[in-house]
Coordinates of C-alpha atoms in Angstrom, one line a residue:
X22 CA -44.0 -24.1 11.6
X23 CA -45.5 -24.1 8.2
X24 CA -48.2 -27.3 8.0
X25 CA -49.1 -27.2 4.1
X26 CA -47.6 -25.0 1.5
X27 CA -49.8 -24.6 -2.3
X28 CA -48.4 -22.3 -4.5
X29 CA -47.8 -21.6 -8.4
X30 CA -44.2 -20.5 -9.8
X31 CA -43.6 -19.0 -13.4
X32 CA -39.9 -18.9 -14.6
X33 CA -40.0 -15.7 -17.3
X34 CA -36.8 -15.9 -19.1
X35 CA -35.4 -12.7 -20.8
X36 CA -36.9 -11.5 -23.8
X37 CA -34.0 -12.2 -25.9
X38 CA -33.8 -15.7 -24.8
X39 CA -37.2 -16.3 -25.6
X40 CA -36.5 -14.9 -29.1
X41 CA -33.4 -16.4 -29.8
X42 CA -35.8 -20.3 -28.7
X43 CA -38.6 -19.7 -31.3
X44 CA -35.9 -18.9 -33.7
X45 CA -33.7 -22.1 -32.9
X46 CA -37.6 -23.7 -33.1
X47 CA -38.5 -21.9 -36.1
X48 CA -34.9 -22.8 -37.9
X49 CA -35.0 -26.4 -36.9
X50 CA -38.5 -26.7 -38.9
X51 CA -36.5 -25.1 -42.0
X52 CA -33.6 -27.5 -41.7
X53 CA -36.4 -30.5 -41.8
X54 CA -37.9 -29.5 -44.4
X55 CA -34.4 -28.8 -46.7
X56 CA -33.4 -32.1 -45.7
X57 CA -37.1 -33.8 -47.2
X58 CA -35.9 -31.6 -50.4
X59 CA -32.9 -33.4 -50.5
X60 CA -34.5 -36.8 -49.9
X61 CA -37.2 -35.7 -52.6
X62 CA -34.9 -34.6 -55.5
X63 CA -32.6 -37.8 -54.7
X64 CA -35.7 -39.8 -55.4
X65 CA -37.0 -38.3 -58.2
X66 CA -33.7 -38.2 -60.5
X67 CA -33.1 -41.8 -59.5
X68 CA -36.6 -42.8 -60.5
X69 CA -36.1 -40.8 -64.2
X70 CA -32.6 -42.5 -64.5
X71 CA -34.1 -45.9 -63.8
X72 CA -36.9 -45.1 -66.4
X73 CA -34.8 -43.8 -68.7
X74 CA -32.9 -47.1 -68.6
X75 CA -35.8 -49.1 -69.3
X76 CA -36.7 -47.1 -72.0
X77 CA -34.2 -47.4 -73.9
X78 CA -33.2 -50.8 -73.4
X79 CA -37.3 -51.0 -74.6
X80 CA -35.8 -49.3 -77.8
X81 CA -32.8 -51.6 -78.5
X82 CA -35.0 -54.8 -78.3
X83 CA -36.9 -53.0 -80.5
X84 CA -34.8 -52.2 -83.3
X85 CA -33.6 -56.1 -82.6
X86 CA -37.1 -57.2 -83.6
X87 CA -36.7 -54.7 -86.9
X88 CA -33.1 -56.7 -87.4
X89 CA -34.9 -59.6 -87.7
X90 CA -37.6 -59.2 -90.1
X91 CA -34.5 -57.2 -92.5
X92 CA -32.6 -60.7 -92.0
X93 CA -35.3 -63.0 -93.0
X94 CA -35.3 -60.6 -96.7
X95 CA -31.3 -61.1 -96.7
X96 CA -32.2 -65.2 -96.5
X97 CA -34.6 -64.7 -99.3
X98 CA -32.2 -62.5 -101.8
X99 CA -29.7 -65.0 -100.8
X100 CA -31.6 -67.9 -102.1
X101 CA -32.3 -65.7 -105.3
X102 CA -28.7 -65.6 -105.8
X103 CA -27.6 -69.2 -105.5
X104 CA -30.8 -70.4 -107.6
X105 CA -29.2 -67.8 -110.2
X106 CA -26.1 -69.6 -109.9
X107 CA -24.3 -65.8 -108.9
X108 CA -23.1 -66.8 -105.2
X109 CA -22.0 -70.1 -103.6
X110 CA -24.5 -72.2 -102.0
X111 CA -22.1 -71.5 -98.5
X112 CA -23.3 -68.3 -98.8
X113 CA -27.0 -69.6 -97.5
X114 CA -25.6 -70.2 -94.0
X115 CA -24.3 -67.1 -93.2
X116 CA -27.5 -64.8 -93.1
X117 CA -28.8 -68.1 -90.6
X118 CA -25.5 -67.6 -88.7
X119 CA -26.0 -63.4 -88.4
X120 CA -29.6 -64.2 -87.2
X121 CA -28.1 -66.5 -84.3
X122 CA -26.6 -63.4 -83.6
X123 CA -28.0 -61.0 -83.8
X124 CA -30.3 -63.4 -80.9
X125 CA -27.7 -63.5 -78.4
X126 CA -27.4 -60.0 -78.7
X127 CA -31.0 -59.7 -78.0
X128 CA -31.5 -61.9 -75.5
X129 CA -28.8 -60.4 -73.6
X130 CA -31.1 -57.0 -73.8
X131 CA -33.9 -59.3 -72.3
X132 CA -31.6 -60.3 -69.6
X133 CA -30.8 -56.6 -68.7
X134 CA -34.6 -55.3 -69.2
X135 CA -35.5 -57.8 -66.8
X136 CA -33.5 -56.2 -64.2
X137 CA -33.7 -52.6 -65.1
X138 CA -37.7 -53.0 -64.3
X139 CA -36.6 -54.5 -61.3
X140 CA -34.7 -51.5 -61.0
X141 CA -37.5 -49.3 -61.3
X142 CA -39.8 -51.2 -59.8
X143 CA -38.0 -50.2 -56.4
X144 CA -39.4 -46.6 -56.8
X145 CA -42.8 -47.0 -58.7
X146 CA -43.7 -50.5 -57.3
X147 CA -46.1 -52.4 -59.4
X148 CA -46.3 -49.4 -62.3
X149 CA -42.8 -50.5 -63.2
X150 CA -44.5 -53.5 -65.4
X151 CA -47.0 -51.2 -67.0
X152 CA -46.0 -50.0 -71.1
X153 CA -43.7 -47.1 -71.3
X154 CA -44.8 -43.9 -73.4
X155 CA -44.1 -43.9 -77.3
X156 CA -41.9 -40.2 -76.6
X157 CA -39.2 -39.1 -73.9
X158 CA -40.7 -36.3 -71.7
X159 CA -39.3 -33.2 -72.8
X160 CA -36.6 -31.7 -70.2
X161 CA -36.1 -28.0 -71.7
X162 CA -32.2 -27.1 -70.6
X163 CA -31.6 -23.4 -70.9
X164 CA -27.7 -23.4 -69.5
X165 CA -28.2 -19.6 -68.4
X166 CA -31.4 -20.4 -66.6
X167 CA -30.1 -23.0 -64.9
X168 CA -26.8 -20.9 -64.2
X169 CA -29.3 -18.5 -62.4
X170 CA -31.0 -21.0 -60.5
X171 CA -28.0 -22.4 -59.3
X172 CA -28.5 -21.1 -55.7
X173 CA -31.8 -22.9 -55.5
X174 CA -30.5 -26.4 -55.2
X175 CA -31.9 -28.1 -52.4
X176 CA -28.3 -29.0 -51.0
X177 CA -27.7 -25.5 -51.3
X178 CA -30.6 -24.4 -49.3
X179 CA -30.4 -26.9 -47.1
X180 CA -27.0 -25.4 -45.6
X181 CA -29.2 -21.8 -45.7
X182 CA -31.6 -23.4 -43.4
X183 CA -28.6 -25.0 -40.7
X184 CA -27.0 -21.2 -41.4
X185 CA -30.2 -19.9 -39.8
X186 CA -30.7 -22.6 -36.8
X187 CA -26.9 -21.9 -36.2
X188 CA -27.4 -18.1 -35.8
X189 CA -30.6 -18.8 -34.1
X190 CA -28.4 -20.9 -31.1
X191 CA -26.1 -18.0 -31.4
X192 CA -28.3 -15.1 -30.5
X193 CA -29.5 -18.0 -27.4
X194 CA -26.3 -18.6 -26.2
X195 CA -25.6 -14.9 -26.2
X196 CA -29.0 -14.6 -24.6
X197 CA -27.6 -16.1 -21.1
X198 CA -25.3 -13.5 -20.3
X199 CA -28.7 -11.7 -19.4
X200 CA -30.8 -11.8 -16.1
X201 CA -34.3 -14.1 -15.7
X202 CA -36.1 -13.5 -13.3
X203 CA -39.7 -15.3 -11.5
X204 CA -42.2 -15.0 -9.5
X205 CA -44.0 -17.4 -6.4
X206 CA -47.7 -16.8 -5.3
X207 CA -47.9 -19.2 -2.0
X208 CA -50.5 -19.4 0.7
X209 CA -49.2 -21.6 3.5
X210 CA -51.6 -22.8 6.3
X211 CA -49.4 -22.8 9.5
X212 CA -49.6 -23.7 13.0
X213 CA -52.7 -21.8 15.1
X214 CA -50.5 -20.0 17.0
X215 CA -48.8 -18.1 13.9
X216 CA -51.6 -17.6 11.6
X217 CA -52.1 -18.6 7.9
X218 CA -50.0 -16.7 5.0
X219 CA -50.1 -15.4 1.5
X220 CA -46.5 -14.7 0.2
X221 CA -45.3 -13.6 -3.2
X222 CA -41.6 -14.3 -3.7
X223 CA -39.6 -12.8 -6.7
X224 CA -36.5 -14.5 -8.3
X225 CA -33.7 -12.9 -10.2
X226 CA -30.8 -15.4 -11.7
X227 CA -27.7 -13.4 -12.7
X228 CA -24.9 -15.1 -14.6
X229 CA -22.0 -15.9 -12.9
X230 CA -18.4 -16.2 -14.4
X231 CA -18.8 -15.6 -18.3
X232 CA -15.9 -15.7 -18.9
X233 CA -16.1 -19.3 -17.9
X234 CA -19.6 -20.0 -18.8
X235 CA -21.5 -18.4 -21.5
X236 CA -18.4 -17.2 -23.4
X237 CA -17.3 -20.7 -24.3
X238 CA -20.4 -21.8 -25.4
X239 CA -20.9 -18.3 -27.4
X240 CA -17.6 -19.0 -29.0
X241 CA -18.1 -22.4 -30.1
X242 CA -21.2 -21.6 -31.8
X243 CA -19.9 -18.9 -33.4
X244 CA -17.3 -21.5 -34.9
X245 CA -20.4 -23.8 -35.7
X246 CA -21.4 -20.5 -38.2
X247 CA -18.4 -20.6 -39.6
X248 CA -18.0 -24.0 -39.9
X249 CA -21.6 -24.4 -41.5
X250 CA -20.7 -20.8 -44.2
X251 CA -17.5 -22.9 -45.2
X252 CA -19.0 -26.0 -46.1
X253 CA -21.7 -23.8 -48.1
X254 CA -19.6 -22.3 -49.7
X255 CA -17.2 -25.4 -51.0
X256 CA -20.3 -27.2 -51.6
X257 CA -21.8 -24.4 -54.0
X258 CA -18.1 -24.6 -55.6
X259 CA -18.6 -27.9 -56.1
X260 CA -21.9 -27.7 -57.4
X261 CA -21.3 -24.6 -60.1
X262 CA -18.6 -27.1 -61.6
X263 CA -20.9 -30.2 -61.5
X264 CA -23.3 -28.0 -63.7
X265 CA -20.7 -26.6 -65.9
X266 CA -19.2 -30.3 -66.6
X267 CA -22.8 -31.4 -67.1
X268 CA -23.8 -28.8 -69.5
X269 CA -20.5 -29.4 -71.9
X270 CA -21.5 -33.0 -71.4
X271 CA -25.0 -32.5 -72.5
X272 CA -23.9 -30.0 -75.5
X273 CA -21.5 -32.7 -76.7
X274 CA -23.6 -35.3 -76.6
X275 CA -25.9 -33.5 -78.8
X276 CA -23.9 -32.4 -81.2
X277 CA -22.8 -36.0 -81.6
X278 CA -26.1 -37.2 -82.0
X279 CA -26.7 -34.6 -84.9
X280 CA -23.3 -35.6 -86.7
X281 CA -25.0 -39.6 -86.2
X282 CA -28.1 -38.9 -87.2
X283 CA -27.5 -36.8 -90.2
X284 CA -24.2 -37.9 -91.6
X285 CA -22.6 -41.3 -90.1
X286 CA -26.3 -43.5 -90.3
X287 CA -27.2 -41.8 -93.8
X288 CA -23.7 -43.0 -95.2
X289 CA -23.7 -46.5 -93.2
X290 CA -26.8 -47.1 -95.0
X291 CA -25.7 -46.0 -98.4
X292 CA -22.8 -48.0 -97.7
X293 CA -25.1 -51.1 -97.0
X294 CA -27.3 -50.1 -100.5
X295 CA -24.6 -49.7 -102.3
X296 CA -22.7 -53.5 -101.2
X297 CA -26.4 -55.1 -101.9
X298 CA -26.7 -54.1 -105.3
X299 CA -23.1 -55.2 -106.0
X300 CA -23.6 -58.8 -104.5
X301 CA -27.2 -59.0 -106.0
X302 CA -25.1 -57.9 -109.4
X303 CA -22.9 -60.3 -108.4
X304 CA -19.5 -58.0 -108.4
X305 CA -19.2 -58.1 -104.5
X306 CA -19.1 -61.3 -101.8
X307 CA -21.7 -61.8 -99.1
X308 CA -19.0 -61.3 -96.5
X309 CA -18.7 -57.4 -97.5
X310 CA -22.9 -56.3 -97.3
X311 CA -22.9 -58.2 -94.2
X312 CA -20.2 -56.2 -92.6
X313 CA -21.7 -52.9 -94.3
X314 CA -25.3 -54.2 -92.6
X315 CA -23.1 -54.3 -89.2
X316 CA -21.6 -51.0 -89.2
X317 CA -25.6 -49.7 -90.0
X318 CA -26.6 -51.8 -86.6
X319 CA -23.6 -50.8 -84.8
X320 CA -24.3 -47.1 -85.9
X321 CA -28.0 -47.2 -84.9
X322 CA -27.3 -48.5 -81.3
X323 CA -24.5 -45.7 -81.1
X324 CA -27.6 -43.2 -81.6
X325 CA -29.6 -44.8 -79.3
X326 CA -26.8 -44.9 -76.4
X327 CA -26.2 -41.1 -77.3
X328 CA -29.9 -40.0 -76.8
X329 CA -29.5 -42.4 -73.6
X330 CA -26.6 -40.5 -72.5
X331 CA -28.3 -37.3 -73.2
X332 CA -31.5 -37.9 -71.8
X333 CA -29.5 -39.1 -68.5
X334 CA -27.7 -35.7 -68.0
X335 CA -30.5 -34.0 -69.3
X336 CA -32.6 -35.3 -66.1
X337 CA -29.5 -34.6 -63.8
X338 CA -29.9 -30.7 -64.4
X339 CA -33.3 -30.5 -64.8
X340 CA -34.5 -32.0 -61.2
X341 CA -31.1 -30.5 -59.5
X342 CA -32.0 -27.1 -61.2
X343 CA -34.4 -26.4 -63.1
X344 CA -37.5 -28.6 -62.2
X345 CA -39.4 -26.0 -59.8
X346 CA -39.0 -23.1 -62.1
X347 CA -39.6 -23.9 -65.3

């Protein structure tokens, strides 16, 4: 009967469904953007590590170079001794035998320079080659700030953010338990003998069998909520002792480097003074100030691998915790 048929249909879903999808859509957009966090703070605290590496390996070499120059004045008070006729003439190879040293050690550093701006060089590209700053940039670690801020990691937040899309697909599943309805606006040209028509037709879908249906679904992402709260909630565990463990790191670390720095270098070194004047007295072998002259080297790298250390947990907390609010 009916020839051709043009006509427009609108679906209008229930207000609370419609709700419940700009809040799944809204949620979704959170969860991105916690997850480029993530990404972002991953980034950033391996770029300072790998910078932090360079730069002190940058300061070993450089205390090499110092070791070096000290040697060559070892060579020359040796020399004075033996043309005194105070120390053996043996004695003149073993300042040229600490200096062969002392270059393995420091090409070795070369070695690993070489790949820690490789390293680096991953994250900054070409900048990786250009000089490093003289100074560390300051990271300021207050433990009870950080404590405070705890809540704002991006981990953290991110499992906020898949909380809310969860309770978002909640409130939509629950949402189908209730009517739609729609509406039809046709005009239908029909045979001559019947006569054109305009018909509006009206929908109504009802949900059938919950119990069967929507309840299911309901119930399993209401376990997704729980699911997602649980993992929060272990993960901010975990993350309160990661900060804990890193702060007593961080406070011994620096209470070491004060106990180097003002007591074990300062009586390594009078050692070293003191063995130098014996043997250029001529009361004490060249075999003792060089051993006195190792424990100074051996103590000056130990300060430099403690404010490595340090500087390496020090960036840890501040771009987990600290760096957006300070």
């Amino acid at each position: 009967m009916t020839m051709q048929k043009i006509g427009v249909m609108q679906d209008f879903p229930n207000a609370a469904k419609r709700q419940a999808r700009v809040a799944v859509a809204e949620a979704s957009i959170e969860t991105a953007q916690a997850q480029r966090q993530v990404e972002r703070l991953k980034l950033r605290r391996a770029t300072a590590l790998a910078w932090l590496k360079r730069y002190f390996l940058e300061r070993k070499i450089s205390l090499f170079d110092d070791l070096g120059k000290e040697n060559q004045l070892l060579v020359d008070a040796v020399r004075a001794q033996i043309a005194s006729g105070r120390t053996q003439v043996a004695d003149s190879v073993m300042p040229k035998q600490e200096a062969a040293q002392l270059a393995d050690r420091r090409d070795e550093l070369i070695r690993d320079l070489v790949k820690a701006k490789s390293g680096l060089r991953r994250y900054v590209g070409g900048e990786a080659d250009e000089p490093l700053v003289d100074a560390l940039p300051e990271l300021r670690i207050d433990a009870d700030h950080l404590r405070d801020h705890l809540h704002k990691h991006p981990e953290l937040e991110a499992y906020s953010a898949e909380s809310h899309k969860a309770e978002a697909e909640l409130r939509q599943a629950q949402a189908m338990k209730k009517s739609d309805w729609g509406v039809e606006l046709a005009y239908q040209r029909r045979d001559p003998r019947f006569g054109n028509m305009v018909s509006v037709q009206f929908t109504f879908e009802i949900p059938v069998s919950p119990a069967t249906r929507q309840d299911p679904l309901i119930a399993a992402k209401q376990q997704e909520l729980y699911r997602i709260d649980a993992d929060r909630e272990a993960m901010l565990r975990d993350h309160t002792n990661e900060l804990e463990s890193d702060l007593a790191d961080y406070q011994s670390l620096t209470r070491q480097l004060e106990r180097a720095n003002q007591t074990a270098l300062p009586l390594a070194q009078q050692k070293t003074d003191l063995q130098y004047a014996s043997y250029r007295a001529g009361k004490s072998d060249l075999t003792t100030v060089l051993a006195a002259r190792r424990e100074v080297v051996d103590q000056r790298l130990k300060i430099i691998d403690l404010e490595a250390q340090r500087s390496a947990v020090a960036a840890q907390l501040y771009f987990a915790y600290g760096e957006d609010q300070q």
